[in-house]
PDB file of C-alpha atoms and ligand atoms in Angstrom:
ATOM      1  CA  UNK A   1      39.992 -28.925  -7.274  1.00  0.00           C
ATOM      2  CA  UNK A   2      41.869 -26.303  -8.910  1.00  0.00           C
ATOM      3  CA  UNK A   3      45.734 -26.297  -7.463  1.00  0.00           C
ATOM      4  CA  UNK A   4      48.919 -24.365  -8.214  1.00  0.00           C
ATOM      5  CA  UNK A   5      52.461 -26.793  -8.786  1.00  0.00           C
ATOM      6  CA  UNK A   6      55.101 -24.335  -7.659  1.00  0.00           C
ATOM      7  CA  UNK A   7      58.704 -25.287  -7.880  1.00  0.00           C
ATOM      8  CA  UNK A   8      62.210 -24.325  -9.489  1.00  0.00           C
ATOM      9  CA  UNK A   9      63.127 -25.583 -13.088  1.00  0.00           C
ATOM     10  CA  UNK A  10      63.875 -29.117 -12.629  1.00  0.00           C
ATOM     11  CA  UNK A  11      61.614 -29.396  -9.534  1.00  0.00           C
ATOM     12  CA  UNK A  12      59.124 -31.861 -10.530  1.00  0.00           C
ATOM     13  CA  UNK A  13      55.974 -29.717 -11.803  1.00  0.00           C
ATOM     14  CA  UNK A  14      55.567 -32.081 -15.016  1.00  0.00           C
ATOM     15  CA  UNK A  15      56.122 -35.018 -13.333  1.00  0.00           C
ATOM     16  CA  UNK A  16      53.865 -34.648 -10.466  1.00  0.00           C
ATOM     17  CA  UNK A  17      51.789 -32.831 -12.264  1.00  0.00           C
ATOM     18  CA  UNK A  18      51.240 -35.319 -15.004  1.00  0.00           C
ATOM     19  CA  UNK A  19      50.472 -38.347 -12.026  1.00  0.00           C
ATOM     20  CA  UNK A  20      47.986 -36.004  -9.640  1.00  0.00           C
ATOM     21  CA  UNK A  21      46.143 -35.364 -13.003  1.00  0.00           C
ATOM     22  CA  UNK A  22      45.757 -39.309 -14.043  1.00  0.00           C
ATOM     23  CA  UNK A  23      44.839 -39.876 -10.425  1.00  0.00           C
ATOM     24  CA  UNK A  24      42.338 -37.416 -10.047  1.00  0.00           C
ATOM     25  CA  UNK A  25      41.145 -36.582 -13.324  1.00  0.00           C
ATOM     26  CA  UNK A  26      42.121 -33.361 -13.270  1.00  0.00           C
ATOM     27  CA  UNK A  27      43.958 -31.257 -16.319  1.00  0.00           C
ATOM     28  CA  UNK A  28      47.454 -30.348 -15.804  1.00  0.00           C
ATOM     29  CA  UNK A  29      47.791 -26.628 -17.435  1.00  0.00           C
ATOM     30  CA  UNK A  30      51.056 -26.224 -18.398  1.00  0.00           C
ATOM     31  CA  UNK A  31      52.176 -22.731 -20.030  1.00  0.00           C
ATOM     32  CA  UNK A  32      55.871 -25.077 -20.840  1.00  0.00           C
ATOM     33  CA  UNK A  33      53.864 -27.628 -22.700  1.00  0.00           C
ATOM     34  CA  UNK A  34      51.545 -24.791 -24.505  1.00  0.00           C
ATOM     35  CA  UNK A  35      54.379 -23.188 -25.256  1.00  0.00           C
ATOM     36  CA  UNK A  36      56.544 -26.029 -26.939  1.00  0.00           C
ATOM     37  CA  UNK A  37      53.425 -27.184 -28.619  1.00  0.00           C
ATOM     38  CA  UNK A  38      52.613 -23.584 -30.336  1.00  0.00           C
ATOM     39  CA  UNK A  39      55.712 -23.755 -31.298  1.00  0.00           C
ATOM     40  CA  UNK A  40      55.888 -27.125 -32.536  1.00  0.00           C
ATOM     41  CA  UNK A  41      53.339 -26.672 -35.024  1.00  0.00           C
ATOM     42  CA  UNK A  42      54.923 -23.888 -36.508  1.00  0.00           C
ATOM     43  CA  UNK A  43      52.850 -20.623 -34.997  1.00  0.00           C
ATOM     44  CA  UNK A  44      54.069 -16.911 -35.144  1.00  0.00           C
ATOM     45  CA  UNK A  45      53.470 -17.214 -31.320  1.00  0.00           C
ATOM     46  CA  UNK A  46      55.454 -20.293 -30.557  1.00  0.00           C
ATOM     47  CA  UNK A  47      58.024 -18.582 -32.970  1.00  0.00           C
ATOM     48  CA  UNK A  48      57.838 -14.978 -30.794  1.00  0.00           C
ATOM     49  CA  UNK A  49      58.202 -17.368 -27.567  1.00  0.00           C
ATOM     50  CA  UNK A  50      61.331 -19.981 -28.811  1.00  0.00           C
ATOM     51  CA  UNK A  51      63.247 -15.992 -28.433  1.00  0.00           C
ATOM     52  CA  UNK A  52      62.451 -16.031 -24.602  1.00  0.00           C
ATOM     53  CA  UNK A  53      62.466 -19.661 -24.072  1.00  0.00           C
ATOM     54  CA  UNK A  54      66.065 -20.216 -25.263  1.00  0.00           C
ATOM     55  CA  UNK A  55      67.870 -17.258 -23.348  1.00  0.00           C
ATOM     56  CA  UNK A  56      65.789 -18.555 -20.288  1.00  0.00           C
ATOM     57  CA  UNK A  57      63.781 -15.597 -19.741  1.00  0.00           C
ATOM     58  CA  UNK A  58      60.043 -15.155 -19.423  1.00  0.00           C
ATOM     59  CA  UNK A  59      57.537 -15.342 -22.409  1.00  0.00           C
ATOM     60  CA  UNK A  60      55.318 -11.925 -22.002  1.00  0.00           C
ATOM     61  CA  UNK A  61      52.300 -12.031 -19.296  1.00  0.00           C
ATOM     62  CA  UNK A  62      49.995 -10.999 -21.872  1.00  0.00           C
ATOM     63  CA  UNK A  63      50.956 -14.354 -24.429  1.00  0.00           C
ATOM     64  CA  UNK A  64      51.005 -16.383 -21.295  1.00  0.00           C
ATOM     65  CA  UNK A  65      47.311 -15.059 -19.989  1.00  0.00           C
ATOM     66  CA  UNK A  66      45.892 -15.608 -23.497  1.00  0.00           C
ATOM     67  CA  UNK A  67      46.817 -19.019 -23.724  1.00  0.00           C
ATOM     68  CA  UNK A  68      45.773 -19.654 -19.998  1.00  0.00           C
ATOM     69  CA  UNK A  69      42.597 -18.290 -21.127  1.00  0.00           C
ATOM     70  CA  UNK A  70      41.727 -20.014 -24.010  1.00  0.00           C
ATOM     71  CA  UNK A  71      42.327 -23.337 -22.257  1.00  0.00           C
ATOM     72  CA  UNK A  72      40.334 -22.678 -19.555  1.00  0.00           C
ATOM     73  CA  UNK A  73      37.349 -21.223 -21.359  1.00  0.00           C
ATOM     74  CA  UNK A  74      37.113 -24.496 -23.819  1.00  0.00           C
ATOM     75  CA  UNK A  75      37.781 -27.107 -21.014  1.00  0.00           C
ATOM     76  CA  UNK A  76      34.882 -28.694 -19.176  1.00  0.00           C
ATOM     77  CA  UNK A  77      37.226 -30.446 -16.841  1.00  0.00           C
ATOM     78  CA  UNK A  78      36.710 -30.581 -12.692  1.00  0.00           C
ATOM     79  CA  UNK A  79      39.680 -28.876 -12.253  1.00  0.00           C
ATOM     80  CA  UNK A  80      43.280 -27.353 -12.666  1.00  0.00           C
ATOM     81  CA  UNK A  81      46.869 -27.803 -11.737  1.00  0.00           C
ATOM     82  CA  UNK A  82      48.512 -25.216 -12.721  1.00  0.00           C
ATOM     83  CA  UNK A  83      52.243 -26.170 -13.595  1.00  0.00           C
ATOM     84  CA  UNK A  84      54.492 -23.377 -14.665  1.00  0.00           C
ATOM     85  CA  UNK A  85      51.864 -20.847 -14.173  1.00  0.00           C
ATOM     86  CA  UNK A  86      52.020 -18.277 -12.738  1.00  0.00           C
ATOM     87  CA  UNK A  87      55.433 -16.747 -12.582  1.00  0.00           C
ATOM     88  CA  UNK A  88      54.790 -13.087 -11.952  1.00  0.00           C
ATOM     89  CA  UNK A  89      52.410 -11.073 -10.257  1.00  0.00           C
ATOM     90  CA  UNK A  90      51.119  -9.493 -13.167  1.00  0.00           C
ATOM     91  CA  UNK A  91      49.974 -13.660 -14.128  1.00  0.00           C
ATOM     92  CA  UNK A  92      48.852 -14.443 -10.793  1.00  0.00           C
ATOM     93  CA  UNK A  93      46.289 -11.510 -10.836  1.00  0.00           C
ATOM     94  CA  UNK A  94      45.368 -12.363 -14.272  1.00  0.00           C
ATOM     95  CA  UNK A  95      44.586 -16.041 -13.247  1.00  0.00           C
ATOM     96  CA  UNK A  96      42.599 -14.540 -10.286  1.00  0.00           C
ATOM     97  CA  UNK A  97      40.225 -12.597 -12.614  1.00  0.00           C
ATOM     98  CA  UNK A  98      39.903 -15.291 -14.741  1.00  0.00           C
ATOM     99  CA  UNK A  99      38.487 -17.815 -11.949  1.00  0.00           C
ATOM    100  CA  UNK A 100      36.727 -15.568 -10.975  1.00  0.00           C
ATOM    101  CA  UNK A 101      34.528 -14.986 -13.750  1.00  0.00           C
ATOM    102  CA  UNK A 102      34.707 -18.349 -14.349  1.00  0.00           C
ATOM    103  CA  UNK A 103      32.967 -19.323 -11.043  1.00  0.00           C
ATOM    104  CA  UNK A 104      36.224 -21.019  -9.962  1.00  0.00           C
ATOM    105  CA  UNK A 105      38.566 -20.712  -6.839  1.00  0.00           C
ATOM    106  CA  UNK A 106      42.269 -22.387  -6.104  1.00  0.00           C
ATOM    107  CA  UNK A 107      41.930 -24.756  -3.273  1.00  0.00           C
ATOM    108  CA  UNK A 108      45.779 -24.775  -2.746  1.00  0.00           C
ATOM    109  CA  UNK A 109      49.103 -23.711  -3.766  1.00  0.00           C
ATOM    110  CA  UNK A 110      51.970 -26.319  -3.026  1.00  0.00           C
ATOM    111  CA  UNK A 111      55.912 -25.632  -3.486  1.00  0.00           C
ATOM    112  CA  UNK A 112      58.211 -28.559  -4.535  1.00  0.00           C
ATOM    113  CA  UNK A 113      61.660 -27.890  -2.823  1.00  0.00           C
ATOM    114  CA  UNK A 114      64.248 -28.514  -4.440  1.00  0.00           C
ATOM    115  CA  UNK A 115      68.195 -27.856  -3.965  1.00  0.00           C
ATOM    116  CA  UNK A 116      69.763 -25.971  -6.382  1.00  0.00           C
ATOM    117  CA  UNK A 117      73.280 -28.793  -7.384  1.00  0.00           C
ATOM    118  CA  UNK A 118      69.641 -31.534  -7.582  1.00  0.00           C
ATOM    119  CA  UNK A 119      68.161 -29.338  -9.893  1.00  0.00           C
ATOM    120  CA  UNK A 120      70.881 -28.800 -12.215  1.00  0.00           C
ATOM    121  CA  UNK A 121      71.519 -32.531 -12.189  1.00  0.00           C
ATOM    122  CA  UNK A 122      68.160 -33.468 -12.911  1.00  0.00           C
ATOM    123  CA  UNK A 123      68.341 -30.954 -16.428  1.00  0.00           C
ATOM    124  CA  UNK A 124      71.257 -32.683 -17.403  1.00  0.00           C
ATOM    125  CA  UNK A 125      69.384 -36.084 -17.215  1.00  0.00           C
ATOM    126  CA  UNK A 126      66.427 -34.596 -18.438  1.00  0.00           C
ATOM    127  CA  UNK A 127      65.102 -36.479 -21.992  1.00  0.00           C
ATOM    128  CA  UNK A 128      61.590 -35.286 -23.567  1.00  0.00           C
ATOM    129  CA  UNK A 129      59.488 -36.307 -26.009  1.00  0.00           C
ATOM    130  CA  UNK A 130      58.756 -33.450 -28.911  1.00  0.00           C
ATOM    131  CA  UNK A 131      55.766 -35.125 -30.352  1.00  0.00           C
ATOM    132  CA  UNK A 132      54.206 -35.783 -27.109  1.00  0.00           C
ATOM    133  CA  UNK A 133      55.878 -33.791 -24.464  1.00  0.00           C
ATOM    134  CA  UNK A 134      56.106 -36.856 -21.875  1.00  0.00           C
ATOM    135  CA  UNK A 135      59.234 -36.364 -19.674  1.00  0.00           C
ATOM    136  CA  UNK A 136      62.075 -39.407 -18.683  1.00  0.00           C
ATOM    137  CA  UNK A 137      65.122 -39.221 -16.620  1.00  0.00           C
ATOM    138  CA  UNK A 138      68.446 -40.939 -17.935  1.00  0.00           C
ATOM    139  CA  UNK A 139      69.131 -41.107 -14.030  1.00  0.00           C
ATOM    140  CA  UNK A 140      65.905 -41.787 -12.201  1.00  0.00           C
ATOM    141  CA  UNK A 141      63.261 -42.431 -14.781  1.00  0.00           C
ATOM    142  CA  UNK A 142      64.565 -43.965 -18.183  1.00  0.00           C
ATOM    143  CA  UNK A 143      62.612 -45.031 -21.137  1.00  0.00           C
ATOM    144  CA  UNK A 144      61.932 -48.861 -21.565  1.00  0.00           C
ATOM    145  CA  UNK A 145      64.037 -48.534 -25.365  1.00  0.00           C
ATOM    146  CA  UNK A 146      67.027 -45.777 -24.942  1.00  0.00           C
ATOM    147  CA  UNK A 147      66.131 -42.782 -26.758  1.00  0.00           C
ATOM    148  CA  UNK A 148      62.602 -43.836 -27.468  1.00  0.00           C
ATOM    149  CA  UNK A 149      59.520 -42.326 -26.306  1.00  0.00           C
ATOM    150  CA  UNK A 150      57.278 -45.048 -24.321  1.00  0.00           C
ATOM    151  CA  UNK A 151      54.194 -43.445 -25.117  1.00  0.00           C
ATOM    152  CA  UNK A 152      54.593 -42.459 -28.943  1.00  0.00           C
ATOM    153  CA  UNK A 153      58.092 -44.097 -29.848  1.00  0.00           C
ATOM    154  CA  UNK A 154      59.272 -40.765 -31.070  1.00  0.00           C
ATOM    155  CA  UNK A 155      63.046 -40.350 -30.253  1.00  0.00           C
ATOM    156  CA  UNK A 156      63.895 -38.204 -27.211  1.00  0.00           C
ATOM    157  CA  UNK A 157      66.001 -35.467 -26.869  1.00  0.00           C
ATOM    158  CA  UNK A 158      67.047 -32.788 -24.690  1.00  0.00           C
ATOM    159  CA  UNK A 159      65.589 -29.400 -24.677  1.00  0.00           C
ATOM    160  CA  UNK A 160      67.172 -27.026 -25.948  1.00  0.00           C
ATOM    161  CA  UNK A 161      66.643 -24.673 -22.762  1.00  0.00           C
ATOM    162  CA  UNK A 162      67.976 -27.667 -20.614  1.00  0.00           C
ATOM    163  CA  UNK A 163      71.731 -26.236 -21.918  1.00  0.00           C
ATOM    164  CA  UNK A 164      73.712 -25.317 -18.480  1.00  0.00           C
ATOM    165  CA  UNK A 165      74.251 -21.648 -19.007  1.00  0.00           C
ATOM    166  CA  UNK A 166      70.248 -21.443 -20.159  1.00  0.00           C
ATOM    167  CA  UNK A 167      69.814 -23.534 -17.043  1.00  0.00           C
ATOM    168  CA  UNK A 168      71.567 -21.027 -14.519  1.00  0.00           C
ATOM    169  CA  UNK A 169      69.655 -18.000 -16.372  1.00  0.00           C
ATOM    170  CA  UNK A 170      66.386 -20.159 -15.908  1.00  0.00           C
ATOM    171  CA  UNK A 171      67.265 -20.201 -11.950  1.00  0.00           C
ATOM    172  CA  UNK A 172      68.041 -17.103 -11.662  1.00  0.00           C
ATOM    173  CA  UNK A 173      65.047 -15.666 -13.147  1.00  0.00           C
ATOM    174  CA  UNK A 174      62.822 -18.260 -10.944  1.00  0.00           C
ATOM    175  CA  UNK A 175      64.407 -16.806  -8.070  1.00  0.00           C
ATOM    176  CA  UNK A 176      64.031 -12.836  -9.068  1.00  0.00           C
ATOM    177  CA  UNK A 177      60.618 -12.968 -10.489  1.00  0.00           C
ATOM    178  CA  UNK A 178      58.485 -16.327  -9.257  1.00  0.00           C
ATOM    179  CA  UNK A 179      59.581 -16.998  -6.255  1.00  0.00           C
ATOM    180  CA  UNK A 180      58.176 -14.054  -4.246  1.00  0.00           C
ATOM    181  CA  UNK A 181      55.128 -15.141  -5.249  1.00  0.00           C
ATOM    182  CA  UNK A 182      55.069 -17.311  -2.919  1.00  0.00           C
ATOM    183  CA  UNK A 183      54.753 -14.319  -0.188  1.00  0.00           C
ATOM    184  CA  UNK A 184      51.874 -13.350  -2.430  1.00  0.00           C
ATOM    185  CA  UNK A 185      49.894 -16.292  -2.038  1.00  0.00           C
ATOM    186  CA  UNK A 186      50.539 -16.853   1.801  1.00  0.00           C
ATOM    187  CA  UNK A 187      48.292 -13.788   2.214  1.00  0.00           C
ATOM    188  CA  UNK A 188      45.075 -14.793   0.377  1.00  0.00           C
ATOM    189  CA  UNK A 189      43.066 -18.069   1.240  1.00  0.00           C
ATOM    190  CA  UNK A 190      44.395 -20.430  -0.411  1.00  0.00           C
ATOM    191  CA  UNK A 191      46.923 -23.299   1.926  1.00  0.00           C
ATOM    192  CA  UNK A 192      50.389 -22.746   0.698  1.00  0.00           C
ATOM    193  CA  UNK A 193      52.359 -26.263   1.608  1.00  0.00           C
ATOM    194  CA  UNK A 194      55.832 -26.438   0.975  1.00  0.00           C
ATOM    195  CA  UNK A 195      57.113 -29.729   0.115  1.00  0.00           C
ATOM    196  CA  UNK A 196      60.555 -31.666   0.192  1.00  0.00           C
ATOM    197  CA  UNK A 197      61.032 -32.285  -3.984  1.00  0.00           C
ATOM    198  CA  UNK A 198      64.032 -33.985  -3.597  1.00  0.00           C
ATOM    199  CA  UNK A 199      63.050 -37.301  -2.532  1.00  0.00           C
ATOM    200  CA  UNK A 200      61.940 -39.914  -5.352  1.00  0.00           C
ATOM    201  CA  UNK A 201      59.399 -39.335  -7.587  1.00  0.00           C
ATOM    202  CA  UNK A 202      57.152 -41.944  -5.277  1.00  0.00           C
ATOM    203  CA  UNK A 203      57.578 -40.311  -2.342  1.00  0.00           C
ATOM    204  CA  UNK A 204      56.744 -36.806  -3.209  1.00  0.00           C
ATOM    205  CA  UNK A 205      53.695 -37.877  -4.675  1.00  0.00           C
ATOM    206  CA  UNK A 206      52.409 -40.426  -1.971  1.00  0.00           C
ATOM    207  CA  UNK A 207      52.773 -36.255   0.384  1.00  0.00           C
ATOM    208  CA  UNK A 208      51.093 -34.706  -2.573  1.00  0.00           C
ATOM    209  CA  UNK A 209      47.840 -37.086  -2.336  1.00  0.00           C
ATOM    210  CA  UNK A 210      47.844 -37.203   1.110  1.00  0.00           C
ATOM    211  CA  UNK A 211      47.848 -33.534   1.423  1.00  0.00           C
ATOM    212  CA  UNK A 212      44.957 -32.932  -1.428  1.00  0.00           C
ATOM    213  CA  UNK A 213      43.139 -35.902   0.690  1.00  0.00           C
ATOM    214  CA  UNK A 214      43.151 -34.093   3.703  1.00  0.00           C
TER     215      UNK A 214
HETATM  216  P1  AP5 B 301      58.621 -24.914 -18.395  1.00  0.00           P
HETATM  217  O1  AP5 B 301      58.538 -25.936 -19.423  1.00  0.00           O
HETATM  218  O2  AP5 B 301      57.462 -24.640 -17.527  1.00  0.00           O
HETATM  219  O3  AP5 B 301      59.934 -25.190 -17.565  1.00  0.00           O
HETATM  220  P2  AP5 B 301      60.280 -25.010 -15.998  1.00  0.00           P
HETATM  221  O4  AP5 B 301      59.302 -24.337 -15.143  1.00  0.00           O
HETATM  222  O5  AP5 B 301      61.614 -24.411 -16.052  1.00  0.00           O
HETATM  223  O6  AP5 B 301      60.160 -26.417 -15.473  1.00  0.00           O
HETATM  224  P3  AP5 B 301      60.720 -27.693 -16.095  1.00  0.00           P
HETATM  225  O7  AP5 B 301      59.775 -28.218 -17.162  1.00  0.00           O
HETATM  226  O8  AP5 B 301      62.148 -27.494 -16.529  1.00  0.00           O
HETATM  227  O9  AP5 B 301      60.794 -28.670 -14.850  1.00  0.00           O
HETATM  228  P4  AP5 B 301      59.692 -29.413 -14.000  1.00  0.00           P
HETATM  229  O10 AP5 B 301      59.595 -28.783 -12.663  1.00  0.00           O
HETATM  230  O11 AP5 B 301      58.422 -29.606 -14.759  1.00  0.00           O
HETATM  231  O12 AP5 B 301      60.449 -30.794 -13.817  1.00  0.00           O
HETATM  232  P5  AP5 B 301      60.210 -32.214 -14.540  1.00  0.00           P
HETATM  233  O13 AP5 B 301      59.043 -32.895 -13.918  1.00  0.00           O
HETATM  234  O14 AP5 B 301      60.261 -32.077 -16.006  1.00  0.00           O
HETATM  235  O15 AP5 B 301      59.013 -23.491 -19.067  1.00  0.00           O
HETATM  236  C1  AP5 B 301      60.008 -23.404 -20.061  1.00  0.00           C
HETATM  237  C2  AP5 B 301      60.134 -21.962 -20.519  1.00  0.00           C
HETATM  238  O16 AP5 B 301      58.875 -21.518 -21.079  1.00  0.00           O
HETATM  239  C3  AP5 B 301      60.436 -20.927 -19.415  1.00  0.00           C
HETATM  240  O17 AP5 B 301      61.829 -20.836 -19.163  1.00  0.00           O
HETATM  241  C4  AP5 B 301      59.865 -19.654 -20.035  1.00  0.00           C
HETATM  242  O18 AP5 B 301      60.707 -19.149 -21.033  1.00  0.00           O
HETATM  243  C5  AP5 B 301      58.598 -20.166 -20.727  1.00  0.00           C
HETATM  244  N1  AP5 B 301      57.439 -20.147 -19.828  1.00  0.00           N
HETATM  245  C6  AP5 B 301      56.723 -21.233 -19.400  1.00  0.00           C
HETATM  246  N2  AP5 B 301      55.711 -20.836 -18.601  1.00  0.00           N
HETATM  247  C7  AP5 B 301      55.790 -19.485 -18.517  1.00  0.00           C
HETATM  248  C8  AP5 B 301      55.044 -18.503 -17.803  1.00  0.00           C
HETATM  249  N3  AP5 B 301      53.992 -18.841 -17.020  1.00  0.00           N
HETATM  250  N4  AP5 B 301      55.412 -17.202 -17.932  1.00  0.00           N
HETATM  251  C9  AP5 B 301      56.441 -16.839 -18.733  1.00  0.00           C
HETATM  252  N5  AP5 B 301      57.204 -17.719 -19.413  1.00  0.00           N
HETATM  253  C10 AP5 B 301      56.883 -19.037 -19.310  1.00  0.00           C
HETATM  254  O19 AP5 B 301      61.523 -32.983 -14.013  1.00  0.00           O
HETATM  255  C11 AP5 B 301      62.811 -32.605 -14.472  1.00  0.00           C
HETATM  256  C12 AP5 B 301      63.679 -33.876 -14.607  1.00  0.00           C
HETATM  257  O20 AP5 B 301      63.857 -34.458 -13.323  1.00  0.00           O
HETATM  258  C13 AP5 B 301      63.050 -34.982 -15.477  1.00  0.00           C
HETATM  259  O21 AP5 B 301      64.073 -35.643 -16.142  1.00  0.00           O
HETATM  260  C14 AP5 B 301      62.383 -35.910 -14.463  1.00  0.00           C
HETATM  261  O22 AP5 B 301      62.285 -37.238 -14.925  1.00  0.00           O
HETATM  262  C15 AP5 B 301      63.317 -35.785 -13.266  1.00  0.00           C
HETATM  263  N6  AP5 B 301      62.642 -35.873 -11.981  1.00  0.00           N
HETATM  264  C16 AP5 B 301      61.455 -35.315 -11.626  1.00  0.00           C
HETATM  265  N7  AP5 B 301      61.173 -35.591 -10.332  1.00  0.00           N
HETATM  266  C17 AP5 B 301      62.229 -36.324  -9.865  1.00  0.00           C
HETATM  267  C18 AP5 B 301      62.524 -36.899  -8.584  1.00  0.00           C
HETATM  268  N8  AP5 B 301      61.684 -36.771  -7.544  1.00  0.00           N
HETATM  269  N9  AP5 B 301      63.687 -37.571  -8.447  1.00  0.00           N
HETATM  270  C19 AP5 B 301      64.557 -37.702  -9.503  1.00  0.00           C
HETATM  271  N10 AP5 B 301      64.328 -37.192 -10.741  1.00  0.00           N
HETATM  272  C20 AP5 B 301      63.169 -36.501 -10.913  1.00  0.00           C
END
């Protein structure tokens, strides 16, 4: 099952993302996460991207595509979701090549909806982990210790994109450049289901399964 995570900053992607893939046994593909992690270990590309990153804009297609494509090339897994990916048109034909000559093809493309005042709250709330990228909410989803990853005990903190003036860039620029895509992909095969995202975490992912189950 290869499937596309669509949705706002804030909307969910990671979250949902990160449960569909432990239920399924999928890989969750996330061009955030790739990002964060290039740049964590000190690369001239996670360097290049912390510029775009921290005004909120988008990272190049072509960075983006090459690190789609190296993951995809090296991973023997059953499938995809693709969270944060892809945000232009220019990416969306790019993935399209790439399954292609990789034999593959997206079984669906689903939308988390989310209101704009719920997304800005959730950023504010938003704590991550830099060593191992898992996600918590000081709100709806807090860490057993304060401050302290579950998974890896490192100490949270709050990206530095997740500022509110980077935040209303980031929404902006969802709304300019990735949303239309959503027109794109309602004219090839693939379902397109849009979803209500701002419902608890449980909820939205009890549609999500019983959607992919379908
Ligand atoms: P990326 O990391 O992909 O950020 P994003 O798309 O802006 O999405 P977020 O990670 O902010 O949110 P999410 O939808 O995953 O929500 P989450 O589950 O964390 O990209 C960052 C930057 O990298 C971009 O701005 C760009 O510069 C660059 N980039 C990345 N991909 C790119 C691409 N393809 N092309 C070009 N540039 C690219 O949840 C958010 C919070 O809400 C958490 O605290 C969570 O616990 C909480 N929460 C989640 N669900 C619920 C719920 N149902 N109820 C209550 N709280 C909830």
């Amino acid at each position: 099952m290869d499937l596309i995570l669509f949705g706002a900053p804030g909307a969910g992607k990671g979250t949902q993302g990160a449960l569909l893939a432990a239920r399924y046994g999928l890989q969750r593909l996330s061009t955030g996460d790739l990002l964060r992690d290039a740049l964590g270990r000190g690369t001239p590309l996670g360097f290049e991207a912390k510029k775009f990153m921290d005004a909120g804009e988008l990272v190049p297609d072509d960075v983006i595509l090459g690190l789609v494509r190296e993951v995809m090339e090296s991973s023997d897994a059953a499938g995809f979701i693709f969270d944060g990916f892809p945000r232009t048109v220019a990416q969306a034909d790019g993935l399209a090549a790439l399954m292609e000559r990789l034999g593959r093809s997206l079984d669906a493309v689903v939308v988390l909806d989310v209101d704009d005042e719920t997304l800005v709250q959730r950023l504010a709330g938003r704590l991550s982990c830099p060593s191992c990228q898992a996600v918590y909410s000081q709100f709806a989803e807090p860490p057993q210790v304060p401050g302290k990853c579950d998974a890896c005990g490192a100490s949270l903190v709050q990206r530095e994109d997740d500022r509110p003036d980077t935040v209303r860039r980031r929404l902006a620029v969802y709304r300019e450049q990735t949303a239309p895509l959503i027109r794109h992909y309602r004219a090839l095969p693939a379902p397109v289901h849009v979803i209500d995202g701002a419902r608890p975490v449980d909820a939205v992912q009890m549609e999500l399964r019983t959607l992919l189950e379908q």
